[in-house]
Structure formats: structure tokens, C-alpha cells
mmCIF file of C-alpha atoms in Angstrom:
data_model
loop_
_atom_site.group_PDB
_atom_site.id
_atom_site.type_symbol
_atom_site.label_atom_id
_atom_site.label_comp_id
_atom_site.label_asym_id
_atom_site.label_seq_id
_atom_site.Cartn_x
_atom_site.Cartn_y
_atom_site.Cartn_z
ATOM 1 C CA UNK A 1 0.000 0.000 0.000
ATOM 2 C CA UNK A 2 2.711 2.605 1.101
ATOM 3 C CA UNK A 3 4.240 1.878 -2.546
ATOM 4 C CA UNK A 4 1.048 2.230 -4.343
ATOM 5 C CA UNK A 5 0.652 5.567 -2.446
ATOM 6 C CA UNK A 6 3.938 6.473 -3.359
ATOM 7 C CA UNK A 7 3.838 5.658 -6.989
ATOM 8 C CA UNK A 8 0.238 7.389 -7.264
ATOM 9 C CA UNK A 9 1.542 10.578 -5.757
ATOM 10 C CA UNK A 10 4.319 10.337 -8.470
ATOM 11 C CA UNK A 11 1.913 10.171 -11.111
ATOM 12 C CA UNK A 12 -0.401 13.088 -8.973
ATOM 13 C CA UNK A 13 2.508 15.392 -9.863
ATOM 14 C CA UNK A 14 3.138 14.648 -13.553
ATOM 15 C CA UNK A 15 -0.987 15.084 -13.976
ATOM 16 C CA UNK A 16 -0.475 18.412 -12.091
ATOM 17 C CA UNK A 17 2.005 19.433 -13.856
ATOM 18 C CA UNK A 18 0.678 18.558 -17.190
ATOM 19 C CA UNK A 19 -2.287 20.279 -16.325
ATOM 20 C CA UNK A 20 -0.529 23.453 -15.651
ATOM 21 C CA UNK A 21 1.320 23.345 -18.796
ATOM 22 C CA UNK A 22 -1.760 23.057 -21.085
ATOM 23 C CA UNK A 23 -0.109 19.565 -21.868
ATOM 24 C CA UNK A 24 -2.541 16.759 -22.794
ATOM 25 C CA UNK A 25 -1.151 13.786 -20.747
ATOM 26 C CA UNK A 26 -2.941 15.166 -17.356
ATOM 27 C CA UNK A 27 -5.929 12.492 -18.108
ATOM 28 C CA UNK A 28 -2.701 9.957 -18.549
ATOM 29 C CA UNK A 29 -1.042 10.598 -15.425
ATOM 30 C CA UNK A 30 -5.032 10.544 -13.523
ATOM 31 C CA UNK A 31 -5.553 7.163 -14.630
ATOM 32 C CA UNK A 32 -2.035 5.841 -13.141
ATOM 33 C CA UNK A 33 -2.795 7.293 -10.038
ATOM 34 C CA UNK A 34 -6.508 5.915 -9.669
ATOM 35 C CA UNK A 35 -5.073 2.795 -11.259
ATOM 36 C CA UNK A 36 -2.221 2.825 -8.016
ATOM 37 C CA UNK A 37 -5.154 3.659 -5.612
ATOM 38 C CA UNK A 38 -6.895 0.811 -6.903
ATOM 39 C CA UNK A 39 -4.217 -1.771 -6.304
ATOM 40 C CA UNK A 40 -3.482 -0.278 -2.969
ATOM 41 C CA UNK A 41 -7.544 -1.227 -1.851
ATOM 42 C CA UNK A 42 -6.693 -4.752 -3.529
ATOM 43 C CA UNK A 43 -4.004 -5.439 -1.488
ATOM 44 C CA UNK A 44 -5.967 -3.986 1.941
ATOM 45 C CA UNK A 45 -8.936 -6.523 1.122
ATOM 46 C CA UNK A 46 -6.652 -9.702 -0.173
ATOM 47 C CA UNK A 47 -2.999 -9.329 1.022
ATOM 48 C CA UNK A 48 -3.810 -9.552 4.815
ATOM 49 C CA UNK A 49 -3.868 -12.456 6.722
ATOM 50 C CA UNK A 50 -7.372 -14.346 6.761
ATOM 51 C CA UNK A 51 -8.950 -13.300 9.503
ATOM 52 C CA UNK A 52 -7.417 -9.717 10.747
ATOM 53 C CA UNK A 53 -8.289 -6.731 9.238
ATOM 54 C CA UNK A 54 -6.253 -3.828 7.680
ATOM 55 C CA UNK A 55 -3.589 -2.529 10.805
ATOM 56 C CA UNK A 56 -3.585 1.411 11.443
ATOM 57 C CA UNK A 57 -0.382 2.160 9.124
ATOM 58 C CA UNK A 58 -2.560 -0.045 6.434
ATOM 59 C CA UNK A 59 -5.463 2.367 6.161
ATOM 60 C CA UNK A 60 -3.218 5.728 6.400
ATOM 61 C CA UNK A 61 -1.418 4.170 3.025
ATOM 62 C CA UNK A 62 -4.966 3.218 1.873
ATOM 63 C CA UNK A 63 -6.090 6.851 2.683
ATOM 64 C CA UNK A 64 -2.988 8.606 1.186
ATOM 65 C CA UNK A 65 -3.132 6.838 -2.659
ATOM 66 C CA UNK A 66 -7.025 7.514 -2.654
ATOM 67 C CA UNK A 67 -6.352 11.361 -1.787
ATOM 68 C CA UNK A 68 -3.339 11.475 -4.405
ATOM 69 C CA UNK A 69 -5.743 9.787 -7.000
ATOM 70 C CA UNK A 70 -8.337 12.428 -5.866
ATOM 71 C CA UNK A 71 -5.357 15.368 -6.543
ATOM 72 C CA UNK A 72 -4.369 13.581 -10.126
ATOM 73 C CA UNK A 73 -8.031 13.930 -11.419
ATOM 74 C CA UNK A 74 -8.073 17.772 -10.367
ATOM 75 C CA UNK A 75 -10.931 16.852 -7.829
ATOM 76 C CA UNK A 76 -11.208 19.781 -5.621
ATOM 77 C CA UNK A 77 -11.630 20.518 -1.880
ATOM 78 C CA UNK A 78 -8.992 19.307 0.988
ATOM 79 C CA UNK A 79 -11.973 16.004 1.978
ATOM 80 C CA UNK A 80 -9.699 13.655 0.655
ATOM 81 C CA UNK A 81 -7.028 14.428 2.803
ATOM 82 C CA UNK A 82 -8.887 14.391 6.244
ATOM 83 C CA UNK A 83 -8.640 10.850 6.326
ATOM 84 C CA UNK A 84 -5.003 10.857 5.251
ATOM 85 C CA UNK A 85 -4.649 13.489 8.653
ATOM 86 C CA UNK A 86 -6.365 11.478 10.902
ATOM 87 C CA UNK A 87 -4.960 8.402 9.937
ATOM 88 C CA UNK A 88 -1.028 9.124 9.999
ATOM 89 C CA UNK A 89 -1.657 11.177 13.604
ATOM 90 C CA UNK A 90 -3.618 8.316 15.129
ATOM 91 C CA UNK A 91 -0.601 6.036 13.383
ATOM 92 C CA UNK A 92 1.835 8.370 15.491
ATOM 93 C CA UNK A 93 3.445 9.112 12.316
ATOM 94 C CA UNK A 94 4.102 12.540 12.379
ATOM 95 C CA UNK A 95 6.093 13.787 9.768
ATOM 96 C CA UNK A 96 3.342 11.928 7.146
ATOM 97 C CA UNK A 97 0.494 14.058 8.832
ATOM 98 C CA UNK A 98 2.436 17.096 8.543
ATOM 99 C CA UNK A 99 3.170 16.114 4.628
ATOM 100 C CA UNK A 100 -0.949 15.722 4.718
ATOM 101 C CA UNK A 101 -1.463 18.896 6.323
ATOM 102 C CA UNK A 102 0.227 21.021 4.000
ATOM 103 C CA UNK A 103 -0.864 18.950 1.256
ATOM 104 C CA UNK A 104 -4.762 19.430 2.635
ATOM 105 C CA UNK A 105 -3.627 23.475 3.223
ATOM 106 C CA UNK A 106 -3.030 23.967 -0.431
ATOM 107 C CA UNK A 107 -6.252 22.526 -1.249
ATOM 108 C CA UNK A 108 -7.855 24.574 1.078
ATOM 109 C CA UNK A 109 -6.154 27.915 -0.332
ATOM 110 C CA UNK A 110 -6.973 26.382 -3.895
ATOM 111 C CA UNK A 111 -11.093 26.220 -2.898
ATOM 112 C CA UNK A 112 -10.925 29.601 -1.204
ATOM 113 C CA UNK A 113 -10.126 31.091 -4.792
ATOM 114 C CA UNK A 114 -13.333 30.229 -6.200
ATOM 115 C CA UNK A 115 -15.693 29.457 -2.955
ATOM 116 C CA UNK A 116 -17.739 31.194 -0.886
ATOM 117 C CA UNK A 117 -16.575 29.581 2.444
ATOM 118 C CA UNK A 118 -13.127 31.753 1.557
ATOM 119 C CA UNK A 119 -12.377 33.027 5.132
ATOM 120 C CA UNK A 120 -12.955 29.912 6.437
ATOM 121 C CA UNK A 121 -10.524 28.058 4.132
ATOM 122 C CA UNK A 122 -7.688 30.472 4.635
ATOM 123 C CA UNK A 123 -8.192 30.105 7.944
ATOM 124 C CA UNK A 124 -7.893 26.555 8.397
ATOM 125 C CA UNK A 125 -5.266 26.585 5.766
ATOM 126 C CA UNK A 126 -3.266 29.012 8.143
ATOM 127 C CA UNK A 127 -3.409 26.143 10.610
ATOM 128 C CA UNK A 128 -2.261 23.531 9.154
ATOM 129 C CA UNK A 129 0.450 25.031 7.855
ATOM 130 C CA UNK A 130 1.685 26.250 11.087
ATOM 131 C CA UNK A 131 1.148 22.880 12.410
ATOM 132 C CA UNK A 132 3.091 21.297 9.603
ATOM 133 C CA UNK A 133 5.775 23.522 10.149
ATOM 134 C CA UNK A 134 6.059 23.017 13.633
ATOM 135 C CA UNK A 135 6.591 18.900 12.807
ATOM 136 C CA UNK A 136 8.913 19.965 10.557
ATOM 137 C CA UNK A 137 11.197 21.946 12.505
ATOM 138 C CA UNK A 138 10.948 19.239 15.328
ATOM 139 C CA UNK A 139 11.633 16.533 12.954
ATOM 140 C CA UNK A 140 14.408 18.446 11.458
ATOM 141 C CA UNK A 141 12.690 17.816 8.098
ATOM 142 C CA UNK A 142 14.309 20.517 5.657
ATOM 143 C CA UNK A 143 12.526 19.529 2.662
ATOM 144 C CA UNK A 144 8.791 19.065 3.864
ATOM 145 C CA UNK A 145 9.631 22.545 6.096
ATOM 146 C CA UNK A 146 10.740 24.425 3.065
ATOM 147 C CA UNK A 147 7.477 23.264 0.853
ATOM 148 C CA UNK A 148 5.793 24.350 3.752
ATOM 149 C CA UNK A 149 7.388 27.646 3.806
ATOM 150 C CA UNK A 150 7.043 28.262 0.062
ATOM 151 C CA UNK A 151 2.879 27.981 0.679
ATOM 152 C CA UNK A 152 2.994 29.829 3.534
ATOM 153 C CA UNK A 153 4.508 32.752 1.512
ATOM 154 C CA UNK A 154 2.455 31.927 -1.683
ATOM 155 C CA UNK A 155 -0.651 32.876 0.493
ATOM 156 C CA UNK A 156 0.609 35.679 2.925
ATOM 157 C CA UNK A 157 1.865 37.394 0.151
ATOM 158 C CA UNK A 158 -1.123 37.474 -1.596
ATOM 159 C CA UNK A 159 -3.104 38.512 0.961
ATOM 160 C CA UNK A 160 -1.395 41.113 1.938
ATOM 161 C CA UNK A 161 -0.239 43.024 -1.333
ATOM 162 C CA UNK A 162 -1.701 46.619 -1.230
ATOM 163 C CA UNK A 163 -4.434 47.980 -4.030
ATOM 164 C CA UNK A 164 -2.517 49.941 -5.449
ATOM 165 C CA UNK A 165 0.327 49.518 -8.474
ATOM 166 C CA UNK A 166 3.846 49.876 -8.272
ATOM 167 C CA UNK A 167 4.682 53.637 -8.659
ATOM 168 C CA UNK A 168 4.525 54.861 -12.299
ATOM 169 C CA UNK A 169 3.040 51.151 -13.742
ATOM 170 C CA UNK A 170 -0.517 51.111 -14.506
ATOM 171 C CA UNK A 171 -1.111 47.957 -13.603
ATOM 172 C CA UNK A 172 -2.427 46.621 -10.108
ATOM 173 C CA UNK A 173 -0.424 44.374 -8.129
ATOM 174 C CA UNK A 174 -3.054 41.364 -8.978
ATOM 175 C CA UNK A 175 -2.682 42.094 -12.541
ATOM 176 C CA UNK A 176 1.236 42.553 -12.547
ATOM 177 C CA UNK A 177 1.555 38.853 -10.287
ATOM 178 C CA UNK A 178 -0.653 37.295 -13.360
ATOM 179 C CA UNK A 179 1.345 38.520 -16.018
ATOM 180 C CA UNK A 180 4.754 37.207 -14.301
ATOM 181 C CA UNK A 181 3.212 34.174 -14.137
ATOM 182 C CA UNK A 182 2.134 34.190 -17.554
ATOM 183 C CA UNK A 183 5.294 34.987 -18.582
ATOM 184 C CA UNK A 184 6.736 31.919 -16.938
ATOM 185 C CA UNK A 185 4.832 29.983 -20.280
ATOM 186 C CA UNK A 186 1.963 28.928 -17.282
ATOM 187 C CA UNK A 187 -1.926 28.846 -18.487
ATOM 188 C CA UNK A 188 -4.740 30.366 -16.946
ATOM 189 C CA UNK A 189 -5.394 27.589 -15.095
ATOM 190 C CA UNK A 190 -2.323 27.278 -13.730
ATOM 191 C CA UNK A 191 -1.712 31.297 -12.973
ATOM 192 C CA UNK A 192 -4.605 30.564 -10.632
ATOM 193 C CA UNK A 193 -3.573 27.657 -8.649
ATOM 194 C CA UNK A 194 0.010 29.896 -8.039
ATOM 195 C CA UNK A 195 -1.945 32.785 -7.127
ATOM 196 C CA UNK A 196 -4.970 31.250 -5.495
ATOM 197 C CA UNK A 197 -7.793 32.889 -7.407
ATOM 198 C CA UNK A 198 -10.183 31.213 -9.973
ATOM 199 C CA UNK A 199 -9.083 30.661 -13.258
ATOM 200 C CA UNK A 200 -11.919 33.220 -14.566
ATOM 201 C CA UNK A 201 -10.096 36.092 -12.271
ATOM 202 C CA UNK A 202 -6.709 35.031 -14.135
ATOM 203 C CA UNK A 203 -8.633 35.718 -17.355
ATOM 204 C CA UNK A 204 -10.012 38.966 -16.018
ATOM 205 C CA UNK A 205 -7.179 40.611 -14.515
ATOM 206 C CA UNK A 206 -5.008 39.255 -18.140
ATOM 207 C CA UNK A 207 -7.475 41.208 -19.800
ATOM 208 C CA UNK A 208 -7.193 44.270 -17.838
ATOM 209 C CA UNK A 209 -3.398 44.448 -18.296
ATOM 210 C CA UNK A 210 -3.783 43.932 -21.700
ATOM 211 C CA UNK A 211 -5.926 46.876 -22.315
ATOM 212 C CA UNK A 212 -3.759 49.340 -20.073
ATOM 213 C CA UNK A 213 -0.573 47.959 -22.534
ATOM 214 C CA UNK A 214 -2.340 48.191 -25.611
ATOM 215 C CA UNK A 215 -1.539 44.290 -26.433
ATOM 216 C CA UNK A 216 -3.476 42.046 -28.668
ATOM 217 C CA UNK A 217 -2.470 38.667 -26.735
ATOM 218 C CA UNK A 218 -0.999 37.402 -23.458
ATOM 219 C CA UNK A 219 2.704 36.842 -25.270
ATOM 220 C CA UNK A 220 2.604 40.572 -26.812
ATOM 221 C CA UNK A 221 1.318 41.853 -22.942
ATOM 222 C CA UNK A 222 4.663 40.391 -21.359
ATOM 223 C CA UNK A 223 6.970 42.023 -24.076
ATOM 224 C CA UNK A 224 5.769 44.971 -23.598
ATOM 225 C CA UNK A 225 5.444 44.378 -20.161
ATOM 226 C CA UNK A 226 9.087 43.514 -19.802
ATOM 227 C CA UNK A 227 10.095 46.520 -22.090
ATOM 228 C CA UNK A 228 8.777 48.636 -19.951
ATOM 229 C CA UNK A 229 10.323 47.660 -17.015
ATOM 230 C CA UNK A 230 6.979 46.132 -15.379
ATOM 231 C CA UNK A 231 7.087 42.273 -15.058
ATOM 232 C CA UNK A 232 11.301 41.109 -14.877
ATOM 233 C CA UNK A 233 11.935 38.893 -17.924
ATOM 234 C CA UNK A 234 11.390 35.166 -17.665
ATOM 235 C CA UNK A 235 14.194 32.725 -16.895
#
């Protein structure tokens, strides 16, 4: 099960990834990972022992290749990973439910773009990650404390970037954070999953910052963005 898991979040990232790229393997990568999940509730129902059931570490690897499945397919909302949670802390695992935590966090942040429970999300997001981090630190986990790090700024940031533009651009803060990410070769729906807002306010604030640049298209937008001196040329 914990190698099922392992090998579905594997293919959870490629789908991601492909996704975000405008690539058309996402569906690909989806069916590994549900294919993974699959063999991982095989192996729960047939690879025990007749007559004892699935042990605690058992149903936390059970619970993590279903939520990784769930993340492959693009299925949103952080449900999948409550179990995952519960399941590694009960385990006494702790560095596995502070990988879930930030894990359920982003999904959180991701729903709060588009939902009307917002608040709410950020601020159980906000928990976990400081949760998370605190594992992290104690566990002397770099990696899993830097990942958790990188969200936490990803959302703070955001949050906290004034109304107003840069002095002398004419775009707003929102708009200029788009087109960098934009200019990184990212789609609308991925812009929004960096930036936490729905893939229609990508395409909204794109079109605003086109019109204040006078640019026919996203790619023309960044060049003249970047000419100006507005969004720092991509690497």
C-alpha cells in the first residue's frame, strides 16, 4: 500500500504538472494514479492475513493513494485528505500528517479562490500550515519545512499586497503577479492555482493588463510588459 501511495503521488505530480502546462497527458497521469489507488484497496482486502483486518499504518497508506488519485483527477476541496490526517496522527506518524497537512492546506487555499466559504478556508489553511511547520522543525525535516514555507509565503503574500500599483506602472499588483506568471509559459489555469484565485479572475485581470498595454495577446502583454520595465523577464 505505502508503494502504491507512493507511486500514485508520483503520477499526482506529472498530472499536475501537465495540467498546468496546457499539456494533454494530465488524463494519462489521472488514470495511473486511480489505477495505483486501486491496487493499494486490492491489497488492503486480499494481502492480509485471513482473519485480521487492515492494521492502522494499512489504512493511512490506503487513505494517502485515494487522496493522491483524488489530486491527479483535479478533484477539488482538501476532503480527501482528512482521512489521510487522521490516519497518519492516530498512526503516530508525524512527519506523514504534517506532509498531509500542507498537502490538505493547499487545497484549502486552492477552494478559497473560487468558494464562498473563503475566510474559512484560509483560515484553516493558516493552521495547518503552522502545524506542519512546527513537525517539521521538530523533525528536522528541511525539505517538507521548506514546501511548507514556500505555501505559507504563496498565500501571505497574496493577501497582503496593497491595491494599489507599483509607482509609475498602470497595472495593479493582482494584474502585474498574473502577467509574471504568464510569462513563466503557465496557463490560466495554472496562474490561478500559483496565485490562489479562480481561473476566470486570471482571465479577467489578463485582460485588464492587456488593455492598459495596448496588447493584442498574453505573449505581446509580457513584451511589452518587460520593455517597460513592469514584469522582470522570464528565466
Amino acid at each position: 500500500r505505502a508503494l502504491c501511495a507512493l507511486g500514485a503521488a508520483a503520477a499526482a505530480a506529472r498530472a499536475v504538472a501537465a495540467r498546468g502546462a496546457g499539456a494533454g497527458r494530465a488524463g494519462e497521469h489521472a488514470a495511473a494514479a486511480a489505477e495505483l489507488a486501486s491496487a493499494a484497496a486490492v491489497t488492503a482486502e486480499k494481502g492480509r492475513p485471513r482473519g485480521t483486518g487492515i492494521g492502522p499504518a494499512g489504512r493511512a497508506w490506503l487513505a494517502r493513494a485515494r487522496a493522491e488519485a483524488a489530486r491527479a483527477a483535479g478533484v477539488a476541496g482538501p476532503e480527501p485528505w482528512d482521512a489521510v490526517v487522521d490516519a497518519f496522527a492516530a498512526y503516530g506518524d508525524g512527519y506523514r500528517a504534517a506532509h498531509a497537512r500542507w498537502r490538505r492546506a493547499g487545497a484549502r487555499l486552492e477552494r478559497a479562490a473560487g468558494s464562498g466559504h473563503g475566510d474559512d478556508d484560509r483560515r484553516a489553511a493558516a493552521g495547518d500550515l503552522a502545524s506542519a511547520a512546527a513537525q517539521a522543525r521538530r523533525l528536522g525535516a528541511r525539505p517538507l519545512a521548506d514546501a511548507v514555507e514556500a505555501l505559507t509565503h504563496r498565500a501571505g503574500d497574496l493577501a497582503s499586497r496593497p491595491s494599489a500599483g507599483p509607482p509609475g506602472s498602470p497595472l495593479t499588483p493582482r494584474e502585474q503577479a498574473v502577467l509574471e506568471q504568464v510569462a513563466r509559459g503557465l496557463t490560466n489555469r495554472a496562474v490561478g492555482e500559483q496565485l490562489f484565485i479562480s481561473e476566470k479572475t486570471v482571465s479577467v485581470h489578463l485582460s485588464r493588463a492587456m488593455a492598459k498595454l495596448d496588447a493584442s495577446g498574453r505573449a505581446e502583454a509580457v513584451a511589452v510588459a518587460v520593455a517597460r520595465g513592469l514584469v522582470a523577464p522570464p528565466t
